[in-house]
Coordinates of C-alpha atoms in Angstrom, one line a residue:
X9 CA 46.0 -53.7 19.6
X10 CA 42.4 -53.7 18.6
X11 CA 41.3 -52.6 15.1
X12 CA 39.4 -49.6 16.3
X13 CA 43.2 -48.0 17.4
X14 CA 44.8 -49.5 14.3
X15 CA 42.1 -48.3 11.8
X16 CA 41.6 -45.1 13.4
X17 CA 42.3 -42.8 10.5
X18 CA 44.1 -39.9 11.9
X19 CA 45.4 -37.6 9.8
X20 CA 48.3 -38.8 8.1
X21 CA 47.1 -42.4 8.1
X22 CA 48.3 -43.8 4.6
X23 CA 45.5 -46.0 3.9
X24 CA 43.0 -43.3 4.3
X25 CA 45.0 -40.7 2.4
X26 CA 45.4 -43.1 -0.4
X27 CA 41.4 -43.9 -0.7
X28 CA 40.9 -39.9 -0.8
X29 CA 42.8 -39.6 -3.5
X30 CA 40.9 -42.2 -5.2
X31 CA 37.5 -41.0 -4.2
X32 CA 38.8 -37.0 -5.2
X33 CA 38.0 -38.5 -8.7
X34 CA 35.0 -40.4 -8.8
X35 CA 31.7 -38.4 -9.9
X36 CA 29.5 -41.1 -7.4
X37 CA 28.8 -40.9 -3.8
X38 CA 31.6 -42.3 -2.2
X39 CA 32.4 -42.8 1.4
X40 CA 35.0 -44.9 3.6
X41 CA 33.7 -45.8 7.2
X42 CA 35.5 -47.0 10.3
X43 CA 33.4 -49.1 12.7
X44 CA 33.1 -47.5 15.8
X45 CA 32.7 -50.3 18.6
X46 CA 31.5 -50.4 22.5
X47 CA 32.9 -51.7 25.3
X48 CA 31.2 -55.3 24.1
X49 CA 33.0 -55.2 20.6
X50 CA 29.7 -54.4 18.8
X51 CA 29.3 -52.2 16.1
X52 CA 27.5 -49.1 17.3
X53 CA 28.0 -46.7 14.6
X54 CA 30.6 -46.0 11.5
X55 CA 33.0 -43.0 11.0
X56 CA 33.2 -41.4 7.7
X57 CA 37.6 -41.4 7.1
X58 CA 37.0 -40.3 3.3
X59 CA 34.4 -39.0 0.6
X60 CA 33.9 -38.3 -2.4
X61 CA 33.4 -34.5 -3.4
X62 CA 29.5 -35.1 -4.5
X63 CA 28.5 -37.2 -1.2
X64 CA 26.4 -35.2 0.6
X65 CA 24.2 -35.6 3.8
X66 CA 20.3 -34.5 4.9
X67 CA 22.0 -31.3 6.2
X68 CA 23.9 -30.5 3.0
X69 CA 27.3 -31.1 3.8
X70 CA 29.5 -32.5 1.0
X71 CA 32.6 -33.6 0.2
X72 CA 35.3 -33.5 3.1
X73 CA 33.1 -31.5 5.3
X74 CA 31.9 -35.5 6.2
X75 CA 35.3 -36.4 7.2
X76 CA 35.1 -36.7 10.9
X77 CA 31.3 -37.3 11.4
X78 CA 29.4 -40.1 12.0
X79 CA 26.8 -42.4 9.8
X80 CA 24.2 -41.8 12.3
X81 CA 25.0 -38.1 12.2
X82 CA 24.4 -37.3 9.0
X83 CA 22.0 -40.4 7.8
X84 CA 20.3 -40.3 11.5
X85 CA 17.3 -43.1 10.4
X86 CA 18.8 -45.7 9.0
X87 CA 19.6 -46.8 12.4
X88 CA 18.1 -50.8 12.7
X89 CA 17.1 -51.0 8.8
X90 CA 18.4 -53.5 6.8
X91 CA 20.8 -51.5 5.1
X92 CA 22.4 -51.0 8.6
X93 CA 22.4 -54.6 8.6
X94 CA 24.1 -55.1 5.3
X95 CA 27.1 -52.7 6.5
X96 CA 27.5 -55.2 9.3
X97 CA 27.3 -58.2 7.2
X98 CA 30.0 -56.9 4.7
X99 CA 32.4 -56.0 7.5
X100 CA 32.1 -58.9 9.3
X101 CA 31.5 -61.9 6.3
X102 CA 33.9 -59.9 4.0
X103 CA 30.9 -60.0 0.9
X104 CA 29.7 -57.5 -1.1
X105 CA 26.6 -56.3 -0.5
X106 CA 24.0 -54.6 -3.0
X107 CA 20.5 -53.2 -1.1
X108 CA 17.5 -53.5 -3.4
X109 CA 16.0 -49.9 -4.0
X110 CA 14.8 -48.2 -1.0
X111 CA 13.1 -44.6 -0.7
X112 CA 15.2 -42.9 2.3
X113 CA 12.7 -40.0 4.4
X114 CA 14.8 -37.6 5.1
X115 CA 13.8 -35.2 7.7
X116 CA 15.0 -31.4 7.6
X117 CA 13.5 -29.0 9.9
X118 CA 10.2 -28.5 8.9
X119 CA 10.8 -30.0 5.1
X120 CA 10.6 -33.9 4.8
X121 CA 11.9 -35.2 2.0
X122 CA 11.6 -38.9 0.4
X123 CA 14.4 -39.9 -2.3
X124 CA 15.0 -43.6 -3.6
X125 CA 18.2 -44.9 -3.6
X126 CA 20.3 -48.6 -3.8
X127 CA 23.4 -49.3 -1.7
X128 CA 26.7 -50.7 -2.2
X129 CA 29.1 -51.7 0.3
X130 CA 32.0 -54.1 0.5
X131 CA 34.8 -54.3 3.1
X132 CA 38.2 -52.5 2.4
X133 CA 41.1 -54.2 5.1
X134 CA 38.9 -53.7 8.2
X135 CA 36.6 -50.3 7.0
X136 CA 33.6 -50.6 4.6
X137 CA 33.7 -48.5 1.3
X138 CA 30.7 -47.5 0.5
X139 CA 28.2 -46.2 -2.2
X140 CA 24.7 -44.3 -2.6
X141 CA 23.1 -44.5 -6.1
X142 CA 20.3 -42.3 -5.8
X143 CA 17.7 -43.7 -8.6
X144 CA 14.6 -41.1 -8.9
X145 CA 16.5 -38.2 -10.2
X146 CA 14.8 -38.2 -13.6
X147 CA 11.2 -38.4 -12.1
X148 CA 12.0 -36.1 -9.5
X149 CA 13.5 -33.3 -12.7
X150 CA 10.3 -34.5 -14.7
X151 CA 7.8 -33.4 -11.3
X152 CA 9.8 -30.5 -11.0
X153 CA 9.2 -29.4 -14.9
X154 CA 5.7 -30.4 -14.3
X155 CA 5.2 -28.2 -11.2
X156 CA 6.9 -25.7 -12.7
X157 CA 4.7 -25.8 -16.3
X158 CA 1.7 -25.8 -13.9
X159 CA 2.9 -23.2 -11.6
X160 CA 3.9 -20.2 -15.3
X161 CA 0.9 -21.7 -16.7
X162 CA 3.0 -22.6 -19.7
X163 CA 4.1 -26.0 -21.7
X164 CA 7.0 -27.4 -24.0
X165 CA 6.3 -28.2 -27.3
X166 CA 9.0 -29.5 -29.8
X167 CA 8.5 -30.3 -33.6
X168 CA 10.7 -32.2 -36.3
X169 CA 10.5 -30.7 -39.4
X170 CA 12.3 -33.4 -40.8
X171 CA 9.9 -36.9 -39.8
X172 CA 7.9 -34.4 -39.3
X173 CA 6.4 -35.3 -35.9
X174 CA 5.6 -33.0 -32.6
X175 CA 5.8 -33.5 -29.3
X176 CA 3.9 -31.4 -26.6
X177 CA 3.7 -31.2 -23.2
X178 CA 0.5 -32.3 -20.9
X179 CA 0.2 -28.7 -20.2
X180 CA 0.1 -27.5 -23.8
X181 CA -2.8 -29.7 -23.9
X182 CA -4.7 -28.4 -20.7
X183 CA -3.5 -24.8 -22.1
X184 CA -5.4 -25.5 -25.5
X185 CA -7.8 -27.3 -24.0
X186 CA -7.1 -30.2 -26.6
X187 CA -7.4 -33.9 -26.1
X188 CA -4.6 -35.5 -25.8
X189 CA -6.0 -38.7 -28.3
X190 CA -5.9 -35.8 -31.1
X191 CA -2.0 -35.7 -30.7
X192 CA -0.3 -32.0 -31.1
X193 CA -0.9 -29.6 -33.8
X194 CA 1.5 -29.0 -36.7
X195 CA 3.0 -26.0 -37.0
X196 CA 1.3 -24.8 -40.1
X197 CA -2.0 -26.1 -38.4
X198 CA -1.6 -23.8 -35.7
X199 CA -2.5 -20.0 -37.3
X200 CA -5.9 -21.9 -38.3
X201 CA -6.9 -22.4 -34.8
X202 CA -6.4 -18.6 -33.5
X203 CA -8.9 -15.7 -33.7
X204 CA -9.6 -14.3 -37.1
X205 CA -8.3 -10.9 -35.8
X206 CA -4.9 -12.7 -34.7
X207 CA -4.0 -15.0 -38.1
X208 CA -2.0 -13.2 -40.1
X209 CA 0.8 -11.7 -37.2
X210 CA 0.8 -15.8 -35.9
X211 CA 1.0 -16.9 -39.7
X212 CA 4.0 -14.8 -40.7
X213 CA 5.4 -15.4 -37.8
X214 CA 5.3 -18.7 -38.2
X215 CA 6.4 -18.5 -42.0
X216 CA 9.7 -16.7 -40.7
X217 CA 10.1 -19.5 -38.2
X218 CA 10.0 -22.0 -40.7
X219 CA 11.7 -20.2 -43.5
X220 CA 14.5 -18.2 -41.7
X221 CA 14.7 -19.6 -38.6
X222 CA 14.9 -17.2 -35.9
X223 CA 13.3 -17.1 -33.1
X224 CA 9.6 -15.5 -32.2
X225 CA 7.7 -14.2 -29.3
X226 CA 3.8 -13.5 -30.7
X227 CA 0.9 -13.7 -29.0
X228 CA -2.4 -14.4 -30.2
X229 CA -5.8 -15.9 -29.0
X230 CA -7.8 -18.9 -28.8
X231 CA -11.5 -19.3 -28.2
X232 CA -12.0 -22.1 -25.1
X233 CA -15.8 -22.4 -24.4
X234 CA -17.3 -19.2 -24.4
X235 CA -14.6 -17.1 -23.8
X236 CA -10.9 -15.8 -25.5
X237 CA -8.4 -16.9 -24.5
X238 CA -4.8 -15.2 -24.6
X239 CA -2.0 -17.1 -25.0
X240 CA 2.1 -17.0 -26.5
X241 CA 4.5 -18.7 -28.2
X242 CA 7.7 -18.5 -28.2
X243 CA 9.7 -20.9 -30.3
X244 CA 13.4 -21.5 -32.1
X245 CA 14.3 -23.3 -34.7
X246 CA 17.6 -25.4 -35.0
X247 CA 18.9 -25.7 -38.4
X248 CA 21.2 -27.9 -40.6
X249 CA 24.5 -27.0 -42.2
X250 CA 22.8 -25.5 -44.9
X251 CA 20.8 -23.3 -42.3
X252 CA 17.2 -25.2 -43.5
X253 CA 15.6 -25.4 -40.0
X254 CA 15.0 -28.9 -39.3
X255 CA 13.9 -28.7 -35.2
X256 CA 11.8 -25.9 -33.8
X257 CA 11.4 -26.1 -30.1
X258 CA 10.1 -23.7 -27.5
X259 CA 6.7 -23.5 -25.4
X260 CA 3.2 -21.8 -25.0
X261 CA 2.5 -19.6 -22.3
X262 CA -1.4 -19.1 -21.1
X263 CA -1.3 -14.9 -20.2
X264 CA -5.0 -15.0 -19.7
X265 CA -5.1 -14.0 -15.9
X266 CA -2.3 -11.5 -16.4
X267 CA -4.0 -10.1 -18.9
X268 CA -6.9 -10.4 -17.0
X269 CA -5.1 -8.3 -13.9
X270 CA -4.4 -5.9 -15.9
X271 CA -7.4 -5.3 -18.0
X272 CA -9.5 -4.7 -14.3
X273 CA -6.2 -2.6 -13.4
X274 CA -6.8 -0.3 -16.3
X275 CA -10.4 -0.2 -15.6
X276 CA -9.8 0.8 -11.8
X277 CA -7.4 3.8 -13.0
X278 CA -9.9 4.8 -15.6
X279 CA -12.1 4.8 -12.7
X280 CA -10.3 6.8 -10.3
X281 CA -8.9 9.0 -13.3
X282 CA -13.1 9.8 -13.8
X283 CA -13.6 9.8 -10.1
X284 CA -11.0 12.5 -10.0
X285 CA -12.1 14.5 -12.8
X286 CA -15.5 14.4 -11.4
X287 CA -14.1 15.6 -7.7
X288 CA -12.0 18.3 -9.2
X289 CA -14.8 19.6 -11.2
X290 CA -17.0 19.5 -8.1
X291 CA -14.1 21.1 -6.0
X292 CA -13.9 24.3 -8.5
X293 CA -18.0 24.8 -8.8
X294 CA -17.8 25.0 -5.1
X295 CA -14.7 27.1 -5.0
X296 CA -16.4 28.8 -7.1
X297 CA -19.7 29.6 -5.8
X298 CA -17.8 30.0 -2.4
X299 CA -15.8 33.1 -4.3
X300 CA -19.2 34.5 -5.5
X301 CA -20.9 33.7 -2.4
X302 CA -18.6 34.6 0.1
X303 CA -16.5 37.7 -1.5
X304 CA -13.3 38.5 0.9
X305 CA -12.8 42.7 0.9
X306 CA -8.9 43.0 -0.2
X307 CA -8.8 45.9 2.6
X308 CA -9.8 46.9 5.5
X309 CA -13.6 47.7 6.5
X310 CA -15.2 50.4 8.6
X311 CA -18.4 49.5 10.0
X312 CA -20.4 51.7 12.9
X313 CA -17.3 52.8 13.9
X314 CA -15.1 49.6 13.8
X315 CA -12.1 48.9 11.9
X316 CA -13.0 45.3 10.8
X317 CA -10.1 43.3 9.0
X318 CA -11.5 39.5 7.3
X319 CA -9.2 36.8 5.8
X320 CA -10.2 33.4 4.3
X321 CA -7.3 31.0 3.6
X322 CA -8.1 27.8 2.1
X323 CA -6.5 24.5 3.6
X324 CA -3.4 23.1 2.3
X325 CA -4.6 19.6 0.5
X326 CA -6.9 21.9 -1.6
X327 CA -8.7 19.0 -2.8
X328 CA -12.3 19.9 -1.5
X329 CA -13.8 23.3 -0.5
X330 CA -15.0 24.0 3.0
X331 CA -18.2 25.5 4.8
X332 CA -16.3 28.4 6.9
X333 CA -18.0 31.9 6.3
X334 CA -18.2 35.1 7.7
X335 CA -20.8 37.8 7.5
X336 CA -19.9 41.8 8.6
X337 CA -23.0 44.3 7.5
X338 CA -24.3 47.3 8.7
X339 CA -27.9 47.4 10.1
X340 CA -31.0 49.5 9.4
X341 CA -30.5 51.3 13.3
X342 CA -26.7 51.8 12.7
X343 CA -26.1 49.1 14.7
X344 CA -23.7 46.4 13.0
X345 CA -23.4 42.4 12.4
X346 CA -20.3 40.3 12.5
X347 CA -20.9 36.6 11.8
X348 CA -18.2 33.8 11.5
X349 CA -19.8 29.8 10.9
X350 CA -18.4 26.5 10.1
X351 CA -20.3 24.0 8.3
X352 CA -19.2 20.3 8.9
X353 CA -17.9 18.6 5.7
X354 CA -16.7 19.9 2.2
X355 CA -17.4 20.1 -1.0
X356 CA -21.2 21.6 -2.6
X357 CA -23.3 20.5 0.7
X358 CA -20.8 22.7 2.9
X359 CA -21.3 25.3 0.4
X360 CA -24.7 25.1 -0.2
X361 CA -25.0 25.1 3.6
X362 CA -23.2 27.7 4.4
X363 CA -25.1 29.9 1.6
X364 CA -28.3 29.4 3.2
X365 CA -27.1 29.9 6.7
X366 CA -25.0 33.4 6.1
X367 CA -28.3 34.6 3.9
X368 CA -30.6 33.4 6.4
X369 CA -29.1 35.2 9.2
X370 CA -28.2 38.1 7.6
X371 CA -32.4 38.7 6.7
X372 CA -33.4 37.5 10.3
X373 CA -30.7 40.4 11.6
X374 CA -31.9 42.8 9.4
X375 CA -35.4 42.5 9.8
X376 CA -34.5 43.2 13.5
X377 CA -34.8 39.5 15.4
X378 CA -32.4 39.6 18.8
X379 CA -29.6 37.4 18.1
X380 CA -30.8 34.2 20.3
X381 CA -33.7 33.9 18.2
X382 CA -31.4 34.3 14.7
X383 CA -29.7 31.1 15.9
X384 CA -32.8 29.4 16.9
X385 CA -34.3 30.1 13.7
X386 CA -30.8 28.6 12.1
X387 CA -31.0 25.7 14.0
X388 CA -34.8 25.0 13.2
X389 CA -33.8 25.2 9.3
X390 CA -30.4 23.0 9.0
X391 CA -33.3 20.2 11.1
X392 CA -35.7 21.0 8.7
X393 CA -33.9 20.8 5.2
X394 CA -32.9 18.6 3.0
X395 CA -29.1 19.1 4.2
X396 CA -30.6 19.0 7.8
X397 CA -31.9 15.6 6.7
X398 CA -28.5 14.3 5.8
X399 CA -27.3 15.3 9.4
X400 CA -25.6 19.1 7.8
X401 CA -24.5 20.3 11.3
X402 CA -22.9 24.1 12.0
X403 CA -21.0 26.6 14.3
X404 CA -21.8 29.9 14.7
X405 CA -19.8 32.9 16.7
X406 CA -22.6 36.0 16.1
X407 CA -21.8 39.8 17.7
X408 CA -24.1 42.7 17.2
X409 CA -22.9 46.1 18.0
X410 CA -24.3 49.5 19.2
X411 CA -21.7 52.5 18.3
X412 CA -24.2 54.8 20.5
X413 CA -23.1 53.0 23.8
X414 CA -20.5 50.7 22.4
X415 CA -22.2 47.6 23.4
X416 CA -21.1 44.2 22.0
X417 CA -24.3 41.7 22.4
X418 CA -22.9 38.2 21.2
X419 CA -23.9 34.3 20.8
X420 CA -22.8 31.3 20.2
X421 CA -23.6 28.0 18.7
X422 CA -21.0 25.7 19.7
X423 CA -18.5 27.8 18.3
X424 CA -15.2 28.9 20.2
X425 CA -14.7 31.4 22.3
X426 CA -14.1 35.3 21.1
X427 CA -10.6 36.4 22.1
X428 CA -10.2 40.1 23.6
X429 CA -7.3 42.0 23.4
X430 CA -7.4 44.5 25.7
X431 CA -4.3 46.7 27.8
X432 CA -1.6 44.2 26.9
X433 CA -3.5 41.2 27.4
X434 CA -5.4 38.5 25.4
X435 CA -8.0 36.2 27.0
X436 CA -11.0 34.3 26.0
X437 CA -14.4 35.4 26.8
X438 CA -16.6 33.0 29.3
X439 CA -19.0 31.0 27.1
X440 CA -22.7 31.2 27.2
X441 CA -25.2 28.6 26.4
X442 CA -25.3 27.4 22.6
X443 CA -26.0 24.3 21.4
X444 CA -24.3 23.1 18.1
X445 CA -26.9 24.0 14.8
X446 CA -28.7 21.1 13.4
X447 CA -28.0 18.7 16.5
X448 CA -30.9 18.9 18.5
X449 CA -34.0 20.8 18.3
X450 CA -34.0 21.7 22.4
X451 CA -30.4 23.8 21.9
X452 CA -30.5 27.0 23.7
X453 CA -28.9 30.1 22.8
X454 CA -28.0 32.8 25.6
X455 CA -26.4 35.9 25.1
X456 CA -23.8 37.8 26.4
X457 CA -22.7 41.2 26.5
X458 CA -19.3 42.8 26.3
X459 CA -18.5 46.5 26.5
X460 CA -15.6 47.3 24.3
X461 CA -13.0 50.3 24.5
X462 CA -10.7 51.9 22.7
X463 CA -7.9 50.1 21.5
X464 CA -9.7 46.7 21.8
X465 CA -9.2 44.0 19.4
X466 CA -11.9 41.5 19.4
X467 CA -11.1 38.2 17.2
X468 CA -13.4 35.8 15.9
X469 CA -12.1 32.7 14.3
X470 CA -13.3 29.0 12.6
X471 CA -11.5 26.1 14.6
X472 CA -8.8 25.2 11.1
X473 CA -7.1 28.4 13.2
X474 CA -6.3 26.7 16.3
X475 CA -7.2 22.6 16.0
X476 CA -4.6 20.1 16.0
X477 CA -4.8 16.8 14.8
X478 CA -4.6 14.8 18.3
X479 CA -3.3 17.7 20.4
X480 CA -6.1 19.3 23.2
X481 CA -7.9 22.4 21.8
X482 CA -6.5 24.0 24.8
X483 CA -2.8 24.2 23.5
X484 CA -4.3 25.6 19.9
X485 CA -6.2 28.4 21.7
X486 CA -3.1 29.2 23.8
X487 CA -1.2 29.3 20.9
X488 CA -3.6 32.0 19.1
X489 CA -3.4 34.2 22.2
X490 CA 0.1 34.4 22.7
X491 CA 0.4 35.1 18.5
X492 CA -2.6 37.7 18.9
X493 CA -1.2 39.3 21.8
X494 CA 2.8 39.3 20.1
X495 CA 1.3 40.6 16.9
X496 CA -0.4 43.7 18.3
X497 CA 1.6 45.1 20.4
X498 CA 5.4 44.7 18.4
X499 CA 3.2 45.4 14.8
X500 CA 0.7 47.3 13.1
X501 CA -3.0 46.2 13.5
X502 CA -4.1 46.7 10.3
X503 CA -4.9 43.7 8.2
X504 CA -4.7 41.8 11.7
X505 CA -6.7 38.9 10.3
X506 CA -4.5 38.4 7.5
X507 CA -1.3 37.9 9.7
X508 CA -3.2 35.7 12.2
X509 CA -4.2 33.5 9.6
X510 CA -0.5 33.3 8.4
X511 CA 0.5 31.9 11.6
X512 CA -0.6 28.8 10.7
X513 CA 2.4 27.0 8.5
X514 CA -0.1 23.5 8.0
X515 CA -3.2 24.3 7.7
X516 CA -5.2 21.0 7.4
X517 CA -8.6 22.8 7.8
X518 CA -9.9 26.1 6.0
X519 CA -9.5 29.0 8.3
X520 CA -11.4 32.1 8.9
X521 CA -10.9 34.9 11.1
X522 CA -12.9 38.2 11.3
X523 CA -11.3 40.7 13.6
X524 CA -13.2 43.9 15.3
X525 CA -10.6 46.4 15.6
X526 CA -11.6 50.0 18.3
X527 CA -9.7 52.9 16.9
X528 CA -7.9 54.8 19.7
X529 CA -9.2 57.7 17.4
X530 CA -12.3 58.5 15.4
X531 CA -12.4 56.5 12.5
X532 CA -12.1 58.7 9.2
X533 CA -15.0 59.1 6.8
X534 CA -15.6 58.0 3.5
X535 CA -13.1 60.6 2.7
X536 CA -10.6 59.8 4.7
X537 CA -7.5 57.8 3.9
X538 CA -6.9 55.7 6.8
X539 CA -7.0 51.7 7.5
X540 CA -10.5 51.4 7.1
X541 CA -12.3 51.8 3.8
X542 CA -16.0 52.8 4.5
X543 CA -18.2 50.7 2.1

């Protein structure tokens, strides 16, 4: 029978049930190990029978969870080092053998590791019991209190009241920036070392310290160089039977970068706190001005013999005000003007824009220029301004129309299309030249001329109506024709702008919309008391 059978260690082997027990009480790293032999006799590798509860291996298995595996399992390098060799010599010569102290790599995935150990082993009927002492657990607990002082920026510091002596940690020193040759500070040394406007809170706390001893948290600051430095301590004391603190223990803490975070934190909020204030008050000059500039008639208008209905609605962020405007005047001949523009951007430039391009074209109009030369002359002045220089850019939608032959003459500057409403049906009108305002100084402006009826509803609108972040204009304008065409024909008509401009639930955009209503009848005089208010 060979001794590979014999010293197997099944389960319910006595000689290996008896070593557990032994090895359930030891607080080392115990193990028992069978040789495992080849077909030659020779020692190839060791099974682990028994273990101690605190023997571990490189993948963190302890204790029993060993049982079973093999040496080169669990310790896979030390495979052909002299420690393997001193296993062999103890099983086979029957003497003890002690390694001399070794540092053991071990290698986890991605996370080598080097420990030092020493190794005993000595031969137990035909197994090897065997020890690891692992030897660099204080220096490896004294790195990891360095890294770890380094790392919170912070340092021990212990002092005996009694000797009295004080002990500090390198980092205290680096913290203070102290030499190390000067030794530590006393405790009643340290208030005299802090900025005058910090001394008395660190000297009474100190005081109760010393004379009560509970503990304290104060910080305080240091000058290092040129600059403050802000630091804490926080500190026990450990006291006799007679409760006189003889011990005081506890560390400093360097909070300059913190405090530096959140010094340029407060800064950045008291930045964007002024930054908002500043963008709100520039929000409600320009809402504002827009009110006084652009005034929207609560009720319905009659112009040359149009009902004419106007709403403004402001988008939903409300954080800036926008350049959409409208213009709806009576000329000198009896004829009448309908404008609607968008200005690109928000804020005072829209504004101030828009201002100059409503007033311009409503004194070009008047003073009787045809409509393609109104645009033309608002083009030449958004390229030609100091807003023009900044690269202001505008659309315009502008109609003119004749009561004595009911004639609607219109152009556009790369606005959208009119929508008509006509007999049960809503449709865009064909688009005629017109080059965007303030893009190019060779834009044309054609015009175009629509006859209306009675009963027609023509609807003039900015883009915030229809546009859709991502979606093709297309869908938006279908959209507006389908809740034109639904709104006239099951509703009233009157205040028709108003309920267009509802349709929109998210309104990201300002939206304006001037509609041209043809009364089926005669509209009534200033007298009268129907939708339209003459003004």
């Amino acid at each position: 029978m060979n001794s590979d059978s014999v010293l197997s260690g099944e389960p319910g082997c006595p000689e290996v049930e008896a070593v557990q027990r032994i090895l359930d009480v030891l607080p080392a790293s115990v193990v028992l190990l069978t040789p495992l032999r080849d077909r030659d006799g020779e020692v190839e590798d060791y099974r682990i029978e028994a273990a101690s509860p605190v023997a571990v291996d490189v993948a963190g298995r302890t204790g029993k969870e060993l049982v079973g595996r093999r040496v080169l399992e669990t310790y896979p390098t030390v495979a052909g080092t002299a420690l393997w060799s001193g296993y062999l010599d103890a099983l086979t010569t029957g003497t003890r053998f002690e390694s001399e102290s070794f540092t053991y790599r071990e290698v986890l995935p991605a996370v080598p590791a080097e420990s030092v150990y020493s190794v005993r082993a000595a031969r137990l009927g035909g197994r090897l019991i065997v020890s690891w002492l692992r030897l660099d657990t204080d220096d490896r607990e004294a790195r990891r209190l360095a890294d770890m002082q380094r790392l919170g920026n912070l340092g021990w510091a212990g002092w005996d009241l009694v000797a009295p002596a004080a002990t500090w940690s390198d980092q205290v020193y680096a913290i203070f920036g102290r030499d190390p040759a000067e030794g530590p500070m006393s405790l009643e040394e340290l208030p005299r070392q802090v900025l005058p406007g910090d001394t008395a809170a660190l000297a009474a706390a100190v005081r109760r310290l010393l004379s009560e001893g509970g503990a304290i948290d104060q910080p305080f600051r240091i000058m290092a160089g040129d600059a403050a430095r802000y630091l804490r301590i926080v500190a026990e004391a450990r006291t006799d039977a007679d409760g006189t603190p003889v011990e005081v223990h506890g560390f400093f803490q360097d909070l300059t970068a913190q405090r530096d975070v959140e010094v340029a934190l407060r800064d950045s909020e008291r930045a964007v706190l002024l930054q908002r204030g500043m963008l709100e008050a520039e929000r409600t000059l320009a809402a504002r001005l827009q009110n006084a500039l652009l005034p929207i008639p609560e009720q319905s208008l009659e112009l040359a013999g149009l009902c004419v209905d106007v709403a403004y609605v402001p988008s939903d962020s409300g954080l800036n005000v926008g350049g959409d405007w409208y213009s709806a005047i009576e000329l000198p001949d009896g004829s009448a003007l309908f404008v609607v523009g968008d200005v690109a951007g928000h804020g005072l430039d829209a504004v101030a824009t828009m201002a100059q391009l409503r007033f311009s074209a409503k004194g070009m109009a008047i003073t009787g220029s045809p409509l393609p030369d109104v645009l033309d002359g608002l083009n030449t002045l958004l390229l030609h301004t100091a807003q023009g220089a900044s690269g202001a850019t505008a659309t315009v939608v502008m109609a003119r129309y004749q009561p004595w032959n009911h004639q609607l003459t219109w152009v556009r500057a790369g606005h959208l299309p009119p929508l008509l409403i006509r007999d049960g049906a809503a449709r865009f009108l064909p688009l005629p030249e017109g080059g965007l305002l303030g893009a190019s100084s060779r834009a044309g402006h054609a015009p175009a001329v629509l006859d209306l009826r009675p009963g027609d509803h023509l609807v003039l609108y900015t883009d915030g109506l229809v546009e859709e972040p991502g979606e093709d204009m297309d869908l938006g304008l279908a959209r507006l024709a389908e809740a034109a065409l639904r709104l006239v024909e099951t509703e009233s008509t009157v205040n028709l702008a108003h309920r267009l401009a509802a349709t929109r639930q998210d309104r990201r955009d300002d939206v304006c919309v001037l509609v041209l209503n043809v009364p089926a009848e005669p509209v009534p005089g200033p007298e009268g008391d129907g939708p339209c208010e003459a003004v």
